[in-house]
mmCIF file of C-alpha atoms and ligand atoms in Angstrom:
data_model
loop_
_atom_site.group_PDB
_atom_site.id
_atom_site.type_symbol
_atom_site.label_atom_id
_atom_site.label_comp_id
_atom_site.label_asym_id
_atom_site.label_seq_id
_atom_site.Cartn_x
_atom_site.Cartn_y
_atom_site.Cartn_z
ATOM 1 C CA MET A 874 8.728 -9.329 -11.403
ATOM 2 C CA GLU A 875 7.438 -6.021 -10.087
ATOM 3 C CA ARG A 876 4.262 -4.924 -11.794
ATOM 4 C CA THR A 877 3.204 -1.362 -12.290
ATOM 5 C CA VAL A 878 0.028 -0.130 -10.627
ATOM 6 C CA SER A 879 -1.559 0.132 -14.039
ATOM 7 C CA GLN A 880 -0.829 -3.553 -14.747
ATOM 8 C CA LYS A 881 -2.185 -4.510 -11.352
ATOM 9 C CA LEU A 882 -5.397 -2.601 -12.003
ATOM 10 C CA THR A 883 -5.809 -4.174 -15.419
ATOM 11 C CA ALA A 884 -5.305 -7.623 -13.892
ATOM 12 C CA LEU A 885 -7.868 -6.856 -11.190
ATOM 13 C CA LEU A 886 -10.391 -5.676 -13.759
ATOM 14 C CA LYS A 887 -9.960 -8.912 -15.702
ATOM 15 C CA MET A 888 -10.392 -10.907 -12.510
ATOM 16 C CA GLN A 889 -13.549 -8.996 -11.718
ATOM 17 C CA SER A 890 -14.952 -9.673 -15.144
ATOM 18 C CA ILE A 891 -14.316 -13.432 -14.743
ATOM 19 C CA ASP A 892 -15.911 -13.476 -11.297
ATOM 20 C CA SER A 893 -18.899 -11.466 -12.465
ATOM 21 C CA LYS A 894 -19.514 -13.981 -15.246
ATOM 22 C CA MET A 895 -19.299 -16.756 -12.648
ATOM 23 C CA ASP A 896 -21.830 -14.913 -10.459
ATOM 24 C CA GLU A 897 -24.104 -14.669 -13.456
ATOM 25 C CA LEU A 898 -23.896 -18.451 -13.989
ATOM 26 C CA LYS A 899 -24.766 -19.093 -10.359
ATOM 27 C CA LYS A 900 -27.658 -16.650 -10.532
ATOM 28 C CA MET A 901 -28.998 -18.552 -13.530
ATOM 29 C CA ARG A 902 -29.133 -21.718 -11.434
ATOM 30 C CA GLY A 903 -31.144 -19.681 -8.948
ATOM 31 C CA ASP A 904 -32.639 -21.390 -5.930
ATOM 32 C CA LEU A 905 -32.702 -24.793 -7.596
ATOM 33 C CA PRO A 906 -29.666 -26.267 -5.799
ATOM 34 C CA GLU A 907 -31.167 -25.180 -2.478
ATOM 35 C CA GLU A 908 -34.620 -26.496 -3.379
ATOM 36 C CA VAL A 909 -33.135 -29.869 -4.309
ATOM 37 C CA GLN A 910 -31.280 -29.986 -0.998
ATOM 38 C CA ASP A 911 -34.446 -29.088 0.954
ATOM 39 C CA LEU A 912 -36.434 -31.820 -0.793
ATOM 40 C CA GLU A 913 -33.714 -34.368 -0.103
ATOM 41 C CA ASP A 914 -33.770 -33.441 3.590
ATOM 42 C CA GLU A 915 -37.560 -33.637 3.686
ATOM 43 C CA ILE A 916 -37.548 -37.050 2.003
ATOM 44 C CA ALA A 917 -34.958 -38.362 4.452
ATOM 45 C CA GLY A 918 -37.271 -37.184 7.267
ATOM 46 C CA TYR A 919 -40.248 -39.101 5.854
ATOM 47 C CA GLU A 920 -38.141 -42.219 5.372
ATOM 48 C CA THR A 921 -37.015 -42.052 9.002
ATOM 49 C CA ARG A 922 -40.630 -41.657 10.086
ATOM 50 C CA ILE A 923 -41.749 -44.691 8.063
ATOM 51 C CA ASP A 924 -38.906 -46.758 9.550
ATOM 52 C CA LYS A 925 -40.013 -45.759 13.033
ATOM 53 C CA PHE A 926 -43.656 -46.666 12.292
ATOM 54 C CA ASN A 927 -42.611 -50.033 10.908
ATOM 55 C CA ARG A 928 -40.530 -50.741 14.002
ATOM 56 C CA GLU A 929 -43.577 -49.973 16.163
ATOM 57 C CA ILE A 930 -45.723 -52.296 14.034
ATOM 58 C CA LYS A 931 -43.097 -55.025 14.364
ATOM 59 C CA GLY A 932 -43.184 -54.585 18.150
ATOM 60 C CA TRP A 933 -46.955 -55.143 18.258
ATOM 61 C CA GLU A 934 -46.709 -58.113 15.887
ATOM 62 C CA ASP A 935 -44.150 -59.672 18.215
ATOM 63 C CA GLU A 936 -46.494 -59.017 21.109
ATOM 64 C CA ILE A 937 -49.341 -60.772 19.243
ATOM 65 C CA SER A 938 -47.130 -63.816 18.583
ATOM 66 C CA ALA A 939 -46.157 -63.958 22.247
ATOM 67 C CA LYS A 940 -49.781 -63.726 23.348
ATOM 68 C CA LYS A 941 -50.839 -66.428 20.875
ATOM 69 C CA GLN A 942 -48.127 -68.672 22.275
ATOM 70 C CA ARG A 943 -49.307 -67.871 25.795
ATOM 71 C CA LYS A 944 -52.846 -68.940 24.779
ATOM 72 C CA LYS A 945 -51.554 -72.240 23.419
ATOM 73 C CA ASP A 946 -49.655 -72.852 26.656
ATOM 74 C CA ALA A 947 -52.787 -72.040 28.653
ATOM 75 C CA ASP A 948 -54.855 -74.489 26.570
ATOM 76 C CA LYS A 949 -52.308 -77.219 27.248
ATOM 77 C CA LEU A 950 -52.241 -76.438 30.973
ATOM 78 C CA ILE A 951 -56.034 -76.489 31.163
ATOM 79 C CA LEU A 952 -56.110 -79.910 29.492
ATOM 80 C CA LYS A 953 -53.434 -81.102 31.903
ATOM 81 C CA TYR A 954 -55.285 -79.777 34.983
ATOM 82 C CA LYS A 955 -58.570 -81.257 33.813
ATOM 83 C CA ASP A 956 -56.814 -84.568 33.278
ATOM 84 C CA GLN A 957 -55.359 -84.385 36.788
ATOM 85 C CA GLN A 958 -58.819 -83.687 38.181
ATOM 86 C CA MET A 959 -59.836 -87.241 37.138
ATOM 87 C CA ASN A 960 -57.321 -88.669 39.546
ATOM 88 C CA VAL A 961 -57.606 -86.432 42.603
ATOM 89 C CA ARG A 962 -57.693 -87.962 46.060
ATOM 90 C CA ASN A 963 -59.951 -85.335 47.650
ATOM 91 C CA ASN A 964 -62.052 -82.218 47.081
ATOM 92 C CA ARG A 965 -59.299 -79.891 48.179
ATOM 93 C CA GLU A 966 -57.041 -81.096 45.374
ATOM 94 C CA TYR A 967 -59.928 -80.877 42.934
ATOM 95 C CA ASP A 968 -60.717 -77.269 43.922
ATOM 96 C CA ALA A 969 -57.096 -76.289 43.731
ATOM 97 C CA LEU A 970 -56.938 -77.564 40.137
ATOM 98 C CA SER A 971 -60.203 -75.770 39.315
ATOM 99 C CA LYS A 972 -58.583 -72.529 40.477
ATOM 100 C CA GLU A 973 -55.618 -73.209 38.203
ATOM 101 C CA VAL A 974 -57.962 -73.795 35.266
ATOM 102 C CA GLU A 975 -59.810 -70.567 36.032
ATOM 103 C CA SER A 976 -56.582 -68.658 36.214
ATOM 104 C CA GLU A 977 -55.459 -69.987 32.826
ATOM 105 C CA GLU A 978 -58.847 -69.127 31.326
ATOM 106 C CA LEU A 979 -58.361 -65.580 32.574
ATOM 107 C CA GLU A 980 -54.934 -65.532 30.949
ATOM 108 C CA ILE A 981 -56.551 -66.501 27.658
ATOM 109 C CA GLN A 982 -59.085 -63.690 27.942
ATOM 110 C CA LEU A 983 -56.371 -61.231 28.795
ATOM 111 C CA ALA A 984 -54.275 -62.408 25.840
ATOM 112 C CA ASP A 985 -57.281 -62.022 23.510
ATOM 113 C CA LYS A 986 -57.791 -58.464 24.766
ATOM 114 C CA LYS A 987 -54.117 -57.617 24.223
ATOM 115 C CA ILE A 988 -54.130 -59.166 20.749
ATOM 116 C CA LYS A 989 -57.204 -57.121 19.795
ATOM 117 C CA GLU A 990 -55.597 -53.924 21.077
ATOM 118 C CA ALA A 991 -52.367 -54.624 19.238
ATOM 119 C CA LYS A 992 -54.270 -55.341 16.016
ATOM 120 C CA THR A 993 -56.092 -52.018 16.292
ATOM 121 C CA LYS A 994 -52.815 -50.187 16.841
ATOM 122 C CA ILE A 995 -51.229 -51.955 13.878
ATOM 123 C CA GLU A 996 -54.142 -51.051 11.634
ATOM 124 C CA SER A 997 -54.035 -47.387 12.563
ATOM 125 C CA LYS A 998 -50.243 -47.223 12.252
ATOM 126 C CA LYS A 999 -50.393 -48.909 8.853
ATOM 127 C CA GLY A 1000 -52.764 -46.135 7.786
ATOM 128 C CA GLU A 1001 -50.164 -43.575 8.862
ATOM 129 C CA VAL A 1002 -47.468 -45.455 6.974
ATOM 130 C CA ASP A 1003 -49.606 -45.384 3.827
ATOM 131 C CA LYS A 1004 -50.287 -41.663 4.178
ATOM 132 C CA THR A 1005 -46.615 -40.905 4.756
ATOM 133 C CA LYS A 1006 -45.663 -43.093 1.795
ATOM 134 C CA GLN A 1007 -48.030 -41.101 -0.378
ATOM 135 C CA ILE A 1008 -46.412 -37.815 0.627
ATOM 136 C CA LEU A 1009 -42.992 -39.376 0.204
ATOM 137 C CA ASP A 1010 -43.945 -40.501 -3.275
ATOM 138 C CA GLU A 1011 -45.058 -36.984 -4.249
ATOM 139 C CA ARG A 1012 -41.877 -35.429 -2.884
ATOM 140 C CA GLN A 1013 -39.761 -37.965 -4.729
ATOM 141 C CA LYS A 1014 -41.493 -37.014 -7.948
ATOM 142 C CA ASP A 1015 -40.890 -33.311 -7.191
ATOM 143 C CA LEU A 1016 -37.265 -34.069 -6.479
ATOM 144 C CA ALA A 1017 -36.801 -36.023 -9.709
ATOM 145 C CA GLY A 1018 -38.248 -33.108 -11.686
ATOM 146 C CA LYS A 1019 -36.121 -30.497 -9.981
ATOM 147 C CA LYS A 1020 -33.005 -32.631 -10.267
ATOM 148 C CA GLU A 1021 -33.573 -33.048 -13.956
ATOM 149 C CA GLU A 1022 -34.009 -29.293 -14.347
ATOM 150 C CA LEU A 1023 -30.867 -28.598 -12.339
ATOM 151 C CA ASP A 1024 -28.866 -31.208 -14.237
ATOM 152 C CA SER A 1025 -29.770 -29.706 -17.576
ATOM 153 C CA LEU A 1026 -28.877 -26.227 -16.287
ATOM 154 C CA LEU A 1027 -25.590 -27.553 -14.964
ATOM 155 C CA ASN A 1028 -24.861 -29.321 -18.226
ATOM 156 C CA GLU A 1029 -25.516 -26.150 -20.176
ATOM 157 C CA SER A 1030 -23.225 -24.088 -17.990
ATOM 158 C CA GLN A 1031 -20.639 -26.749 -17.186
ATOM 159 C CA ASP A 1032 -18.296 -25.939 -20.051
ATOM 160 C CA GLU A 1033 -18.474 -22.241 -19.360
ATOM 161 C CA GLU A 1034 -17.843 -22.757 -15.681
ATOM 162 C CA THR A 1035 -14.839 -24.974 -16.359
ATOM 163 C CA LYS A 1036 -13.405 -22.342 -18.650
ATOM 164 C CA LEU A 1037 -14.038 -19.546 -16.138
ATOM 165 C CA LEU A 1038 -12.386 -21.538 -13.361
ATOM 166 C CA LYS A 1039 -9.355 -22.069 -15.565
ATOM 167 C CA ASP A 1040 -9.258 -18.377 -16.480
ATOM 168 C CA ARG A 1041 -9.533 -17.445 -12.835
ATOM 169 C CA GLU A 1042 -6.691 -19.757 -11.885
ATOM 170 C CA LYS A 1043 -4.523 -18.271 -14.616
ATOM 171 C CA GLN A 1044 -5.494 -14.695 -13.852
ATOM 172 C CA SER A 1045 -4.861 -15.053 -10.119
ATOM 173 C CA LYS A 1046 -1.192 -15.715 -10.933
ATOM 174 C CA ASN A 1047 -1.002 -12.175 -12.309
ATOM 175 C CA ILE A 1048 -2.079 -10.697 -9.009
ATOM 176 C CA GLU A 1049 0.087 -10.666 -5.918
ATOM 177 C CA ASP A 1050 -1.266 -12.591 -2.922
ATOM 178 C CA ARG A 1051 -1.837 -9.584 -0.693
ATOM 179 C CA LEU A 1052 -3.841 -7.785 -3.354
ATOM 180 C CA MET A 1053 -5.761 -10.950 -4.157
ATOM 181 C CA ARG A 1054 -6.714 -11.298 -0.501
ATOM 182 C CA SER A 1055 -7.991 -7.715 -0.371
ATOM 183 C CA TYR A 1056 -9.886 -8.260 -3.598
ATOM 184 C CA ASN A 1057 -11.554 -11.417 -2.237
ATOM 185 C CA LYS A 1058 -12.388 -9.684 1.018
ATOM 186 C CA ILE A 1059 -14.012 -6.681 -0.669
ATOM 187 C CA ARG A 1060 -15.903 -8.974 -3.025
ATOM 188 C CA LYS A 1061 -17.184 -11.107 -0.186
ATOM 189 C CA ASN A 1062 -18.612 -8.069 1.571
ATOM 190 C CA ALA A 1063 -20.124 -6.545 -1.550
ATOM 191 C CA ILE A 1064 -23.774 -7.371 -2.171
ATOM 192 C CA ASN A 1065 -23.329 -7.333 -5.935
ATOM 193 C CA GLY A 1066 -20.021 -9.206 -5.870
ATOM 194 C CA LEU A 1067 -18.166 -6.233 -7.285
ATOM 195 C CA ALA A 1068 -14.760 -5.477 -5.770
ATOM 196 C CA VAL A 1069 -13.255 -3.585 -8.699
ATOM 197 C CA VAL A 1070 -15.327 -0.965 -10.452
ATOM 198 C CA SER A 1071 -14.995 1.979 -12.766
ATOM 199 C CA VAL A 1072 -16.169 5.489 -12.150
ATOM 200 C CA LYS A 1073 -19.241 6.002 -14.288
ATOM 201 C CA ARG A 1074 -20.877 9.395 -14.737
ATOM 202 C CA ASP A 1075 -18.785 10.808 -11.888
ATOM 203 C CA ALA A 1076 -19.991 8.095 -9.513
ATOM 204 C CA CYS A 1077 -18.510 4.930 -8.022
ATOM 205 C CA GLY A 1078 -19.725 1.995 -10.129
ATOM 206 C CA GLY A 1079 -20.296 -0.018 -6.959
ATOM 207 C CA CYS A 1080 -22.150 2.272 -4.562
ATOM 208 C CA PHE A 1081 -23.000 5.147 -6.920
ATOM 209 C CA ASN A 1082 -21.672 7.814 -4.588
ATOM 210 C CA VAL A 1083 -20.030 10.766 -6.252
ATOM 211 C CA VAL A 1084 -16.292 10.630 -6.862
ATOM 212 C CA PRO A 1085 -14.787 14.150 -6.817
ATOM 213 C CA PRO A 1086 -12.991 15.353 -9.994
ATOM 214 C CA GLN A 1087 -9.586 15.483 -8.287
ATOM 215 C CA ARG A 1088 -9.910 11.847 -7.295
ATOM 216 C CA GLN A 1089 -11.053 10.922 -10.778
ATOM 217 C CA ALA A 1090 -7.902 12.544 -12.128
ATOM 218 C CA GLU A 1091 -5.797 10.418 -9.766
ATOM 219 C CA ILE A 1092 -7.651 7.295 -10.841
ATOM 220 C CA ARG A 1093 -6.965 8.124 -14.491
ATOM 221 C CA GLU A 1094 -3.266 8.452 -13.746
ATOM 222 C CA ARG A 1095 -3.167 4.854 -12.436
ATOM 223 C CA LYS A 1096 -0.174 5.666 -10.239
ATOM 224 C CA LYS A 1097 -1.668 4.157 -7.101
ATOM 225 C CA ILE A 1098 -4.566 1.932 -6.125
ATOM 226 C CA ILE A 1099 -7.481 4.098 -5.063
ATOM 227 C CA VAL A 1100 -10.521 2.819 -3.201
ATOM 228 C CA CYS A 1101 -13.954 4.389 -2.961
ATOM 229 C CA GLU A 1102 -14.155 6.346 0.276
ATOM 230 C CA HIS A 1103 -17.792 5.267 0.700
ATOM 231 C CA CYS A 1104 -17.771 1.542 -0.031
ATOM 232 C CA GLY A 1105 -14.077 0.573 -0.117
ATOM 233 C CA ARG A 1106 -14.237 -0.884 -3.629
ATOM 234 C CA ILE A 1107 -11.202 -0.480 -5.838
ATOM 235 C CA LEU A 1108 -11.721 2.236 -8.423
ATOM 236 C CA ALA A 1109 -9.700 0.982 -11.355
ATOM 237 C CA ASP A 1110 -10.836 3.180 -14.179
ATOM 238 C CA VAL A 1111 -12.838 6.192 -15.225
ATOM 239 C CA GLU A 1112 -15.335 5.392 -17.912
ATOM 240 C CA GLU A 1113 -15.481 8.352 -20.236
ATOM 241 C CA VAL A 1114 -18.966 9.572 -20.856
ATOM 242 C CA ILE A 1115 -19.551 9.987 -24.539
ATOM 243 C CA VAL A 1116 -20.273 13.644 -25.019
ATOM 244 C CA GLU A 1117 -22.809 14.195 -27.711
ATOM 245 C CA GLU A 1118 -20.986 16.985 -29.554
ATOM 246 C CA LYS A 1119 -17.823 15.037 -30.203
ATOM 247 C CA PRO A 1120 -18.462 11.354 -29.457
ATOM 248 C CA LYS A 1121 -15.771 9.868 -31.690
ATOM 249 C CA LYS A 1122 -12.936 11.805 -30.127
ATOM 250 C CA THR A 1123 -13.894 10.747 -26.613
ATOM 251 C CA THR A 1124 -14.165 7.099 -27.589
ATOM 252 C CA ARG A 1125 -10.783 7.148 -29.182
ATOM 253 C CA ARG A 1126 -9.179 8.753 -26.193
ATOM 254 C CA LYS A 1127 -10.600 6.025 -23.985
ATOM 255 C CA LYS A 1128 -9.177 3.321 -26.180
ATOM 256 C CA ALA A 1129 -5.793 4.985 -26.217
ATOM 257 C CA ALA A 1130 -5.764 5.064 -22.418
ATOM 258 C CA LYS A 1131 -6.150 1.289 -22.230
HETATM 259 ZN ZN1 LIG B 445 -18.232 3.156 -3.815
#
């Protein structure tokens, strides 16, 4: 079915009104969706950090266990060497065993030093874990609050959004694909999301540049699709300014034109 230009313009105006309402809904939600996302990212970062700290702590705990085992082994060896010293055949053998004992005693000292160091590191890292957990806790509370706020906003606007999406779907069937693509493109590039506007007080309703009278006359005729020469928005209508002397007549004429 071939539509007249006038029908196309009316369809575009309806589409614009649906999309503008949708923009309004999104504006109402404001920065909340983004803030929630940022907090979630931040929280994930803290969780990763805590995991890393805990892995480091585990590493030092393993080291402590290994050193404790090494000390036990050294104690056993020392007992064994001292036992062997009771049955040596000469001084040389005795001295050799004494050296072994000394060496194991050194191992024990070294292990004690390492254990002490590891314990210090664990203590300090546990402090960092606690601090990070505190921050994490605060952020999680922030997030819960913001999520609740966003959820209630979403709930409030959910029905309206569903209806607008349905309207949009329906309305887009009244507009040919090529025109719909242009409309979407203009809208995407427009700061205020307006692709289809009316001329108001002799100016483009999108960029507020003056539209010459001859062009306004063409727009009123609705014989072809006219775009603003300054901003490229589709000029679908001329909004009649209510003249003070005879307001009723002007209003009526506008209604008749629609
Ligand atoms: Zn314009």
